[in-house]
Amino acid sequence: MRELNIGVIGYGLRVGMIFSGLYKNDLGVKINLTAICDPKGKEDLEKTLTEQQIDFSNTHFYTDAEEMMDNEKLDGVMIGTRCNLHTDLAIKVLERKIPLFLEKPVSINYEQLEKLKAAGQKAESEVVVSFPLRITAMVDKVKDLIQRMDIGPIQHVAAFNYPTYGGDYYHNWYRDDSLTGGLFLQKATHDLDYINHIVEQKPVEICAMTSKQIMKGDKPAGLKCEDCPEKMTCGEGPYQTIKVRGDYSHGEYCCYAEDTGNEDSGTVIVRYESGMHVVYTQNFFTRNKHAAKRGAIIAGEGGVVEFDWETSEIIVRKHYETGELRCKVETIAFHGGGDIKLINNFIGVMQGTETSKTPLEQGLLSAYMCLKAKESAENHRFVELDFQMK
Ligand SMILES: NC(=O)c1ccc[n+]([C@@H]2O[C@H](COP(=O)([O-])OP(=O)(O)OC[C@H]3O[C@@H](n4cnc5c(N)ncnc54)[C@H](O)[C@@H]3O)[C@@H](O)[C@H]2O)c1
């Protein structure tokens, strides 16, 4: 198939970016934006599509996803709504046996997770979960070096994620954790997934802790930055963010208001079936780009491999040898080049020439681990993991 008809459910920031990449793909496949289902209105959507230089002259606009799928003949559907809607919409797509690109997290509570798992077990079409990290050149190279340099078996991992855009989770819609399910599901879902992929073992136990120390306060609920008397001096506000630090604004709401959800740091410890364990930690108040970090230190019987997407660097050190091997995996594309690989994989899946490199099973496993981590943090207890898809 050199031409593919796509329907998008929830044409927001993230899927708009992914669809735009799909539309302008390098594989010579013509992509038709056959339909969009989004309640935000045609005018708004057309403005975005015009900016993205996407032809929408034959696009049909819907506000009901089932109506869209019943009326249109689609080769693929992309779901890019906010997190709380992913599961129910995904089930509707799977029932129609249409290849699906699904934003993460795939589910935000246990009930959704069970429903999606049941639908996934019966599904006859593939799902590409939006997990760019697991398929980055960085992770491929790390796995390759672990093998070629006899680093394994892996016996310990310390992974970290200090984004500089953490303000997003308190200044805009992400601050409502009833929509996101909290920041393990929002962020750690990516990291736990790529770690599972590197470790290649079944996780069996988890414990976690979260804290909210900085992104909180007693400013009135719903306060917008523009209405705050401290807007010219507040380090988090758009004035300082854009005009002083030259960064982008994270949103219009006050992160020091009494109604921000979400912890501002969290740590997970996972035991895997061999008995080894992994620690992963994330925080959302690192503003300085030079302090940003995302990667891991992987220690095996033969040595240690360290990598960081922020520096693009991998360092390998063998236990009984002096010196080190350093290499860079530089990519200009977003998410370490993972997004473009997701897009190409989704094209292959729709054409029937590839299977998903980020399948639903992995999306469910990672969401399950995040939910168990949340449960552990809330109850101050270790929690057993027993996820089975089949
Ligand atoms: N994989 C990644 O790396 C990555 C990165 C960023 C965001 N995300 C995920 O993408 C999702 C969307 O985030 P965003 O920042 O693009 O949000 P957004 O608000 O920009 O987009 C959501 C869109 O869904 C639409 N919508 C709302 N209700 C709908 C409904 N019932 N049916 C159809 N459409 C509906 C909204 O109008 C909006 O256009 C989130 O779940 C987020 O976790 C993933």
Tab-separated table of C-alpha atoms and ligand atoms in Angstrom:
chain	number	residue	atom	x	y	z
A	1	MET	CA	0.000	0.000	0.000
A	2	ARG	CA	1.577	3.264	-1.094
A	3	GLU	CA	-1.360	5.286	0.179
A	4	LEU	CA	-2.822	5.071	3.662
A	5	ASN	CA	-6.037	6.555	5.071
A	6	ILE	CA	-5.684	7.709	8.657
A	7	GLY	CA	-8.221	8.725	11.291
A	8	VAL	CA	-6.976	10.679	14.309
A	9	ILE	CA	-8.841	10.743	17.621
A	10	GLY	CA	-7.697	13.731	19.676
A	11	TYR	CA	-5.572	15.913	17.388
A	12	GLY	CA	-3.640	17.667	20.164
A	13	LEU	CA	-0.048	18.755	20.604
A	14	ARG	CA	1.588	15.348	20.806
A	15	VAL	CA	-0.300	13.430	18.140
A	16	GLY	CA	-0.336	16.508	15.927
A	17	MET	CA	3.444	16.343	15.979
A	18	ILE	CA	3.513	12.601	15.303
A	19	PHE	CA	0.898	12.820	12.544
A	20	SER	CA	2.831	15.631	10.927
A	21	GLY	CA	5.913	13.352	10.842
A	22	LEU	CA	3.826	10.521	9.419
A	23	TYR	CA	2.374	12.800	6.749
A	24	LYS	CA	5.855	13.965	5.709
A	25	ASN	CA	7.407	10.471	5.956
A	26	ASP	CA	10.594	9.548	4.102
A	27	LEU	CA	9.256	6.185	2.918
A	28	GLY	CA	7.387	7.583	-0.059
A	29	VAL	CA	4.016	6.555	1.366
A	30	LYS	CA	1.146	8.949	0.711
A	31	ILE	CA	-0.779	9.671	3.899
A	32	ASN	CA	-4.353	10.937	3.682
A	33	LEU	CA	-5.814	12.660	6.716
A	34	THR	CA	-9.175	11.014	6.100
A	35	ALA	CA	-10.833	11.992	9.375
A	36	ILE	CA	-10.300	13.718	12.685
A	37	CYS	CA	-12.410	13.218	15.775
A	38	ASP	CA	-11.877	16.044	18.246
A	39	PRO	CA	-14.412	18.195	20.091
A	40	LYS	CA	-12.276	21.318	19.949
A	41	GLY	CA	-13.846	22.549	16.736
A	42	LYS	CA	-13.051	22.625	13.030
A	43	GLU	CA	-11.714	26.175	12.983
A	44	ASP	CA	-9.097	25.441	15.609
A	45	LEU	CA	-8.071	22.198	13.918
A	46	GLU	CA	-7.866	23.783	10.467
A	47	LYS	CA	-5.594	26.494	11.834
A	48	THR	CA	-3.196	23.867	13.205
A	49	LEU	CA	-3.304	21.813	9.994
A	50	THR	CA	-2.594	24.911	7.905
A	51	GLU	CA	0.428	25.720	10.101
A	52	GLN	CA	1.604	22.124	9.720
A	53	GLN	CA	1.096	22.296	5.927
A	54	ILE	CA	-1.212	19.289	5.960
A	55	ASP	CA	-3.858	18.975	3.242
A	56	PHE	CA	-7.271	18.744	4.893
A	57	SER	CA	-9.410	19.433	1.798
A	58	ASN	CA	-10.839	15.896	1.932
A	59	THR	CA	-10.763	15.461	5.720
A	60	HIS	CA	-14.029	14.715	7.514
A	61	PHE	CA	-14.416	16.164	10.998
A	62	TYR	CA	-16.191	14.269	13.787
A	63	THR	CA	-16.822	14.606	17.475
A	64	ASP	CA	-17.743	10.951	17.999
A	65	ALA	CA	-14.995	8.358	17.505
A	66	GLU	CA	-17.373	5.450	16.814
A	67	GLU	CA	-19.223	7.433	14.182
A	68	MET	CA	-15.893	8.272	12.545
A	69	MET	CA	-14.794	4.635	12.422
A	70	ASP	CA	-18.216	3.422	11.227
A	71	ASN	CA	-18.351	5.955	8.391
A	72	GLU	CA	-14.763	5.853	7.158
A	73	LYS	CA	-12.564	3.191	5.633
A	74	LEU	CA	-9.360	3.575	7.637
A	75	ASP	CA	-5.986	1.836	7.348
A	76	GLY	CA	-4.938	3.139	10.754
A	77	VAL	CA	-6.179	5.133	13.740
A	78	MET	CA	-4.099	7.320	16.036
A	79	ILE	CA	-5.248	8.123	19.586
A	80	GLY	CA	-3.816	11.296	21.078
A	81	THR	CA	-6.411	12.354	23.619
A	82	ARG	CA	-5.492	13.029	27.227
A	83	CYS	CA	-4.552	9.960	29.233
A	84	ASN	CA	-7.889	9.135	30.898
A	85	LEU	CA	-9.566	8.432	27.528
A	86	HIS	CA	-6.893	6.182	25.966
A	87	THR	CA	-8.235	2.821	27.135
A	88	ASP	CA	-11.890	3.114	26.124
A	89	LEU	CA	-11.033	4.547	22.728
A	90	ALA	CA	-8.331	1.925	22.123
A	91	ILE	CA	-10.837	-0.872	22.805
A	92	LYS	CA	-13.203	0.598	20.203
A	93	VAL	CA	-10.418	0.626	17.628
A	94	LEU	CA	-9.305	-2.934	18.440
A	95	GLU	CA	-12.916	-4.179	18.098
A	96	ARG	CA	-12.832	-2.886	14.526
A	97	LYS	CA	-9.492	-4.641	13.819
A	98	ILE	CA	-7.811	-1.411	12.702
A	99	PRO	CA	-4.053	-0.931	13.295
A	100	LEU	CA	-3.641	1.532	16.163
A	101	PHE	CA	-1.082	4.114	17.242
A	102	LEU	CA	-1.782	4.666	20.940
A	103	GLU	CA	-0.396	7.421	23.135
A	104	LYS	CA	0.909	6.510	26.557
A	105	PRO	CA	-0.007	5.747	29.290
A	106	VAL	CA	-2.248	3.059	27.817
A	107	SER	CA	-4.390	2.994	30.999
A	108	ILE	CA	-4.527	5.081	34.178
A	109	ASN	CA	-6.161	2.695	36.673
A	110	TYR	CA	-6.496	-1.053	37.320
A	111	GLU	CA	-10.020	-1.243	35.920
A	112	GLN	CA	-8.926	0.255	32.594
A	113	LEU	CA	-5.842	-1.943	32.559
A	114	GLU	CA	-7.884	-5.150	32.918
A	115	LYS	CA	-10.338	-4.067	30.219
A	116	LEU	CA	-7.575	-3.198	27.790
A	117	LYS	CA	-5.693	-6.399	28.546
A	118	ALA	CA	-8.831	-8.444	27.753
A	119	ALA	CA	-9.323	-6.520	24.508
A	120	GLY	CA	-5.637	-6.962	23.649
A	121	GLN	CA	-5.823	-10.727	24.192
A	122	LYS	CA	-8.602	-10.993	21.590
A	123	ALA	CA	-7.201	-8.355	19.243
A	124	GLU	CA	-6.500	-9.219	15.623
A	125	SER	CA	-4.800	-5.929	14.784
A	126	GLU	CA	-1.487	-4.504	15.964
A	127	VAL	CA	-0.916	-1.640	18.381
A	128	VAL	CA	2.086	0.685	18.249
A	129	VAL	CA	2.361	2.188	21.731
A	130	SER	CA	3.997	5.617	21.750
A	131	PHE	CA	7.186	4.507	23.537
A	132	PRO	CA	9.974	6.200	21.580
A	133	LEU	CA	12.744	5.522	24.115
A	134	ARG	CA	12.818	1.723	23.819
A	135	ILE	CA	13.535	1.993	20.072
A	136	THR	CA	16.102	4.806	20.127
A	137	ALA	CA	19.546	4.331	18.604
A	138	MET	CA	20.848	4.964	22.153
A	139	VAL	CA	19.095	1.923	23.639
A	140	ASP	CA	20.071	-0.225	20.616
A	141	LYS	CA	23.712	0.790	21.100
A	142	VAL	CA	23.645	0.221	24.868
A	143	LYS	CA	22.242	-3.279	24.362
A	144	ASP	CA	24.827	-3.961	21.684
A	145	LEU	CA	27.710	-2.824	23.936
A	146	ILE	CA	26.437	-4.853	26.905
A	147	GLN	CA	26.634	-7.903	24.704
A	148	ARG	CA	29.796	-7.227	22.718
A	149	MET	CA	31.823	-6.084	25.732
A	150	ASP	CA	30.654	-8.908	28.005
A	151	ILE	CA	29.089	-6.578	30.564
A	152	GLY	CA	26.290	-8.949	31.542
A	153	PRO	CA	24.494	-10.606	33.095
A	154	ILE	CA	23.061	-7.307	34.349
A	155	GLN	CA	22.981	-7.272	38.156
A	156	HIS	CA	22.034	-3.684	39.010
A	157	VAL	CA	20.603	-0.578	37.306
A	158	ALA	CA	20.392	2.997	38.605
A	159	ALA	CA	18.247	5.044	36.216
A	160	PHE	CA	17.385	8.732	36.409
A	161	ASN	CA	15.160	11.282	34.757
A	162	TYR	CA	15.492	14.988	35.573
A	163	PRO	CA	13.548	16.832	32.861
A	164	THR	CA	13.859	20.615	32.641
A	165	TYR	CA	10.254	20.863	31.438
A	166	GLY	CA	8.845	19.552	34.745
A	167	GLY	CA	6.860	22.804	35.093
A	168	ASP	CA	4.439	21.347	32.502
A	169	TYR	CA	3.060	19.049	35.189
A	170	TYR	CA	1.936	21.948	37.431
A	171	HIS	CA	1.270	24.844	35.058
A	172	ASN	CA	-1.033	23.238	32.490
A	173	TRP	CA	-3.610	20.444	32.183
A	174	TYR	CA	-1.170	17.778	33.433
A	175	ARG	CA	-1.575	19.329	36.931
A	176	ASP	CA	-4.903	17.455	37.154
A	177	ASP	CA	-3.799	13.968	38.183
A	178	SER	CA	-7.304	12.581	37.706
A	179	LEU	CA	-6.519	12.910	33.977
A	180	THR	CA	-2.942	11.600	34.080
A	181	GLY	CA	-2.980	9.055	36.918
A	182	GLY	CA	0.109	10.723	38.429
A	183	LEU	CA	3.680	11.084	37.351
A	184	PHE	CA	4.785	7.443	37.419
A	185	LEU	CA	2.216	6.781	34.690
A	186	GLN	CA	3.082	10.008	32.973
A	187	LYS	CA	6.868	9.752	32.920
A	188	ALA	CA	8.212	6.553	34.469
A	189	THR	CA	6.088	4.527	32.068
A	190	HIS	CA	8.690	5.330	29.370
A	191	ASP	CA	11.708	4.638	31.559
A	192	LEU	CA	10.435	1.415	33.106
A	193	ASP	CA	9.616	0.235	29.608
A	194	TYR	CA	13.090	0.825	28.166
A	195	ILE	CA	14.637	-0.671	31.320
A	196	ASN	CA	12.485	-3.821	30.903
A	197	HIS	CA	13.726	-3.971	27.319
A	198	ILE	CA	17.392	-3.730	28.365
A	199	VAL	CA	17.153	-6.062	31.358
A	200	GLU	CA	15.067	-8.666	29.463
A	201	GLN	CA	13.637	-10.197	32.634
A	202	LYS	CA	10.265	-10.401	34.336
A	203	PRO	CA	9.741	-7.835	37.123
A	204	VAL	CA	8.467	-9.527	40.312
A	205	GLU	CA	8.323	-6.930	43.089
A	206	ILE	CA	8.151	-3.143	43.395
A	207	CYS	CA	8.259	-0.423	46.006
A	208	ALA	CA	8.135	3.341	45.607
A	209	MET	CA	8.151	6.655	47.382
A	210	THR	CA	7.011	10.101	46.239
A	211	SER	CA	7.254	13.611	47.675
A	212	LYS	CA	5.850	17.024	46.920
A	213	GLN	CA	8.196	19.593	48.344
A	214	ILE	CA	8.393	22.460	45.877
A	215	MET	CA	5.485	22.479	43.414
A	216	LYS	CA	2.880	23.285	46.066
A	217	GLY	CA	1.646	26.286	48.034
A	218	ASP	CA	-1.309	28.247	49.259
A	219	LYS	CA	-2.070	30.438	46.266
A	220	PRO	CA	-5.789	30.259	45.380
A	221	ALA	CA	-7.028	27.282	43.342
A	222	GLY	CA	-7.181	28.009	39.622
A	223	LEU	CA	-4.937	31.072	39.875
A	224	LYS	CA	-3.511	32.052	36.516
A	225	CYS	CA	-0.061	33.539	36.342
A	226	GLU	CA	-1.287	36.655	34.552
A	227	ASP	CA	-3.614	37.443	37.484
A	228	CYS	CA	-0.931	37.088	40.163
A	229	PRO	CA	0.688	40.200	41.715
A	230	GLU	CA	4.024	38.328	41.836
A	231	LYS	CA	4.121	37.581	38.129
A	232	MET	CA	7.118	39.844	37.398
A	233	THR	CA	9.319	38.317	40.067
A	234	CYS	CA	8.227	34.669	40.318
A	235	GLY	CA	10.941	32.401	38.885
A	236	GLU	CA	8.340	29.941	37.593
A	237	GLY	CA	6.112	32.506	35.857
A	238	PRO	CA	6.096	33.104	32.101
A	239	TYR	CA	7.776	36.523	32.429
A	240	GLN	CA	10.929	35.145	34.059
A	241	THR	CA	10.722	31.923	32.092
A	242	ILE	CA	10.463	33.462	28.639
A	243	LYS	CA	11.979	36.922	28.968
A	244	VAL	CA	14.748	36.277	31.468
A	245	ARG	CA	15.727	32.644	30.965
A	246	GLY	CA	14.758	32.399	27.290
A	247	ASP	CA	12.813	29.184	27.918
A	248	TYR	CA	9.267	28.313	26.827
A	249	SER	CA	6.270	28.876	29.091
A	250	HIS	CA	5.014	25.730	30.771
A	251	GLY	CA	1.391	26.905	30.990
A	252	GLU	CA	-0.836	29.566	32.446
A	253	TYR	CA	-1.646	28.232	35.930
A	254	CYS	CA	0.249	28.821	39.172
A	255	CYS	CA	2.367	25.890	40.357
A	256	TYR	CA	2.190	27.256	43.937
A	257	ALA	CA	-1.608	27.057	44.072
A	258	GLU	CA	-3.441	24.777	46.457
A	259	ASP	CA	-4.960	22.750	43.603
A	260	THR	CA	-1.871	21.351	41.862
A	261	GLY	CA	-1.886	17.582	41.731
A	262	ASN	CA	1.178	15.408	41.171
A	263	GLU	CA	4.179	14.711	43.354
A	264	ASP	CA	7.354	16.572	42.352
A	265	SER	CA	9.772	13.677	42.789
A	266	GLY	CA	9.428	9.927	42.909
A	267	THR	CA	11.577	6.830	43.170
A	268	VAL	CA	10.861	3.223	42.277
A	269	ILE	CA	12.771	0.070	43.161
A	270	VAL	CA	11.987	-3.017	41.103
A	271	ARG	CA	13.164	-6.556	41.753
A	272	TYR	CA	13.462	-8.823	38.706
A	273	GLU	CA	13.130	-12.604	38.567
A	274	SER	CA	16.885	-13.319	38.824
A	275	GLY	CA	16.958	-11.444	42.156
A	276	MET	CA	18.711	-8.343	40.788
A	277	HIS	CA	17.106	-4.950	41.296
A	278	VAL	CA	16.713	-1.615	39.515
A	279	VAL	CA	16.277	1.815	41.035
A	280	TYR	CA	14.681	4.560	38.956
A	281	THR	CA	14.246	8.112	40.182
A	282	GLN	CA	12.595	11.209	38.660
A	283	ASN	CA	12.145	14.806	39.726
A	284	PHE	CA	10.262	17.679	38.173
A	285	PHE	CA	11.889	20.814	39.518
A	286	THR	CA	15.270	20.729	37.785
A	287	ARG	CA	15.055	23.918	35.756
A	288	ASN	CA	18.639	24.378	34.609
A	289	LYS	CA	19.224	22.625	31.297
A	290	HIS	CA	22.772	21.709	32.316
A	291	ALA	CA	21.338	19.724	35.233
A	292	ALA	CA	18.976	17.752	33.011
A	293	LYS	CA	19.557	14.005	32.849
A	294	ARG	CA	17.835	10.967	31.442
A	295	GLY	CA	19.547	7.643	31.312
A	296	ALA	CA	21.017	4.926	33.488
A	297	ILE	CA	24.073	3.253	34.961
A	298	ILE	CA	23.904	-0.442	34.182
A	299	ALA	CA	26.218	-2.692	36.167
A	300	GLY	CA	26.892	-6.270	35.175
A	301	GLU	CA	29.288	-9.016	36.099
A	302	GLY	CA	31.804	-7.754	33.521
A	303	GLY	CA	31.583	-3.972	33.903
A	304	VAL	CA	29.457	-0.846	33.926
A	305	VAL	CA	27.702	1.000	31.090
A	306	GLU	CA	26.513	4.536	31.666
A	307	PHE	CA	24.414	6.582	29.245
A	308	ASP	CA	22.521	9.846	29.158
A	309	TRP	CA	20.224	11.096	26.404
A	310	GLU	CA	20.993	14.669	27.488
A	311	THR	CA	24.686	14.365	26.599
A	312	SER	CA	24.149	11.662	23.935
A	313	GLU	CA	27.072	9.857	25.532
A	314	ILE	CA	27.707	6.219	26.441
A	315	ILE	CA	30.656	5.251	28.659
A	316	VAL	CA	31.736	1.653	29.129
A	317	ARG	CA	34.122	0.607	31.905
A	318	LYS	CA	35.211	-2.994	32.446
A	319	HIS	CA	35.771	-4.051	36.067
A	320	TYR	CA	39.305	-5.391	35.666
A	321	GLU	CA	40.623	-3.110	32.945
A	322	THR	CA	41.824	0.462	33.197
A	323	GLY	CA	40.520	3.035	30.750
A	324	GLU	CA	37.102	3.430	29.267
A	325	LEU	CA	35.271	3.455	25.990
A	326	ARG	CA	33.282	6.586	25.197
A	327	CYS	CA	30.973	7.050	22.253
A	328	LYS	CA	28.220	9.428	21.244
A	329	VAL	CA	24.878	8.528	19.734
A	330	GLU	CA	23.801	11.893	18.447
A	331	THR	CA	20.401	12.434	16.904
A	332	ILE	CA	18.782	15.623	15.779
A	333	ALA	CA	15.282	14.225	15.915
A	334	PHE	CA	12.948	14.415	18.909
A	335	HIS	CA	13.103	11.774	21.678
A	336	GLY	CA	16.551	10.622	20.574
A	337	GLY	CA	15.207	9.719	17.147
A	338	GLY	CA	12.592	7.405	18.684
A	339	ASP	CA	9.612	9.312	17.300
A	340	ILE	CA	10.683	8.893	13.685
A	341	LYS	CA	11.186	5.176	14.284
A	342	LEU	CA	7.694	4.916	15.803
A	343	ILE	CA	6.270	6.635	12.737
A	344	ASN	CA	8.077	4.335	10.292
A	345	ASN	CA	7.079	1.279	12.306
A	346	PHE	CA	3.421	2.354	12.284
A	347	ILE	CA	3.571	2.673	8.493
A	348	GLY	CA	5.029	-0.861	8.262
A	349	VAL	CA	2.333	-2.170	10.612
A	350	MET	CA	-0.455	-0.584	8.533
A	351	GLN	CA	1.068	-2.026	5.352
A	352	GLY	CA	1.311	-5.461	6.977
A	353	THR	CA	5.081	-5.642	6.406
A	354	GLU	CA	6.146	-5.174	10.065
A	355	THR	CA	4.961	-6.091	13.513
A	356	SER	CA	4.858	-3.496	16.274
A	357	LYS	CA	8.200	-2.699	17.917
A	358	THR	CA	6.340	-1.216	20.899
A	359	PRO	CA	3.455	-3.669	21.346
A	360	LEU	CA	0.423	-3.323	23.586
A	361	GLU	CA	1.734	-5.992	25.964
A	362	GLN	CA	4.703	-3.770	26.848
A	363	GLY	CA	2.443	-0.718	27.237
A	364	LEU	CA	0.250	-2.683	29.633
A	365	LEU	CA	3.186	-4.112	31.596
A	366	SER	CA	4.693	-0.680	32.086
A	367	ALA	CA	1.344	0.874	33.096
A	368	TYR	CA	0.839	-2.045	35.505
A	369	MET	CA	4.255	-1.389	37.088
A	370	CYS	CA	3.449	2.331	37.426
A	371	LEU	CA	0.105	1.593	39.060
A	372	LYS	CA	1.765	-0.827	41.477
A	373	ALA	CA	4.449	1.791	42.206
A	374	LYS	CA	1.714	4.314	42.984
A	375	GLU	CA	-0.006	1.782	45.235
A	376	SER	CA	3.274	1.086	47.031
A	377	ALA	CA	3.983	4.794	47.557
A	378	GLU	CA	0.480	5.403	48.896
A	379	ASN	CA	0.545	2.423	51.275
A	380	HIS	CA	4.238	2.438	52.221
A	381	ARG	CA	4.493	-1.240	51.265
A	382	PHE	CA	6.347	-3.542	48.887
A	383	VAL	CA	3.988	-4.867	46.210
A	384	GLU	CA	4.238	-8.139	44.296
A	385	LEU	CA	4.234	-7.961	40.492
A	386	ASP	CA	2.593	-10.663	38.451
A	387	PHE	CA	1.718	-9.450	34.982
A	388	GLN	CA	0.779	-11.972	32.325
A	389	MET	CA	-0.688	-11.138	28.978
A	390	LYS	CA	-1.509	-14.667	27.829
B	1	LIG	N1	4.794	9.543	24.046
B	1	LIG	C1	5.264	10.701	24.458
B	1	LIG	O1	6.458	10.905	24.532
B	1	LIG	C2	4.301	11.799	24.825
B	1	LIG	C3	4.716	13.140	24.900
B	1	LIG	C4	3.763	14.103	25.232
B	1	LIG	C5	2.449	13.738	25.507
B	1	LIG	N2	2.103	12.421	25.452
B	1	LIG	C6	0.708	11.993	25.742
B	1	LIG	O2	-0.137	12.516	24.747
B	1	LIG	C7	-1.435	12.700	25.267
B	1	LIG	C8	-1.978	14.043	24.812
B	1	LIG	O3	-1.188	15.081	25.326
B	1	LIG	P1	-1.216	16.525	24.618
B	1	LIG	O4	-0.240	17.356	25.353
B	1	LIG	O5	-1.103	16.370	23.139
B	1	LIG	O6	-2.697	16.988	24.995
B	1	LIG	P2	-3.642	17.979	24.208
B	1	LIG	O7	-4.601	18.510	25.176
B	1	LIG	O8	-2.852	18.934	23.386
B	1	LIG	O9	-4.412	17.007	23.177
B	1	LIG	C9	-5.553	16.248	23.497
B	1	LIG	C10	-6.562	16.403	22.379
B	1	LIG	O10	-7.661	15.514	22.609
B	1	LIG	C11	-8.864	16.212	22.293
B	1	LIG	N3	-9.998	15.561	22.948
B	1	LIG	C12	-10.518	15.796	24.188
B	1	LIG	N4	-11.567	14.972	24.415
B	1	LIG	C13	-11.700	14.196	23.302
B	1	LIG	C14	-12.600	13.157	22.931
B	1	LIG	N5	-13.565	12.733	23.759
B	1	LIG	N6	-12.448	12.581	21.701
B	1	LIG	C15	-11.479	12.996	20.866
B	1	LIG	N7	-10.601	13.985	21.180
B	1	LIG	C16	-10.699	14.556	22.379
B	1	LIG	C17	-8.591	17.637	22.747
B	1	LIG	O11	-9.484	18.559	22.179
B	1	LIG	C18	-7.149	17.816	22.292
B	1	LIG	O12	-7.072	18.280	20.959
B	1	LIG	C19	-1.316	12.545	26.780
B	1	LIG	O13	-1.901	11.331	27.164
B	1	LIG	C20	0.182	12.524	27.061
B	1	LIG	O14	0.526	11.668	28.114
B	1	LIG	C21	2.991	11.469	25.100
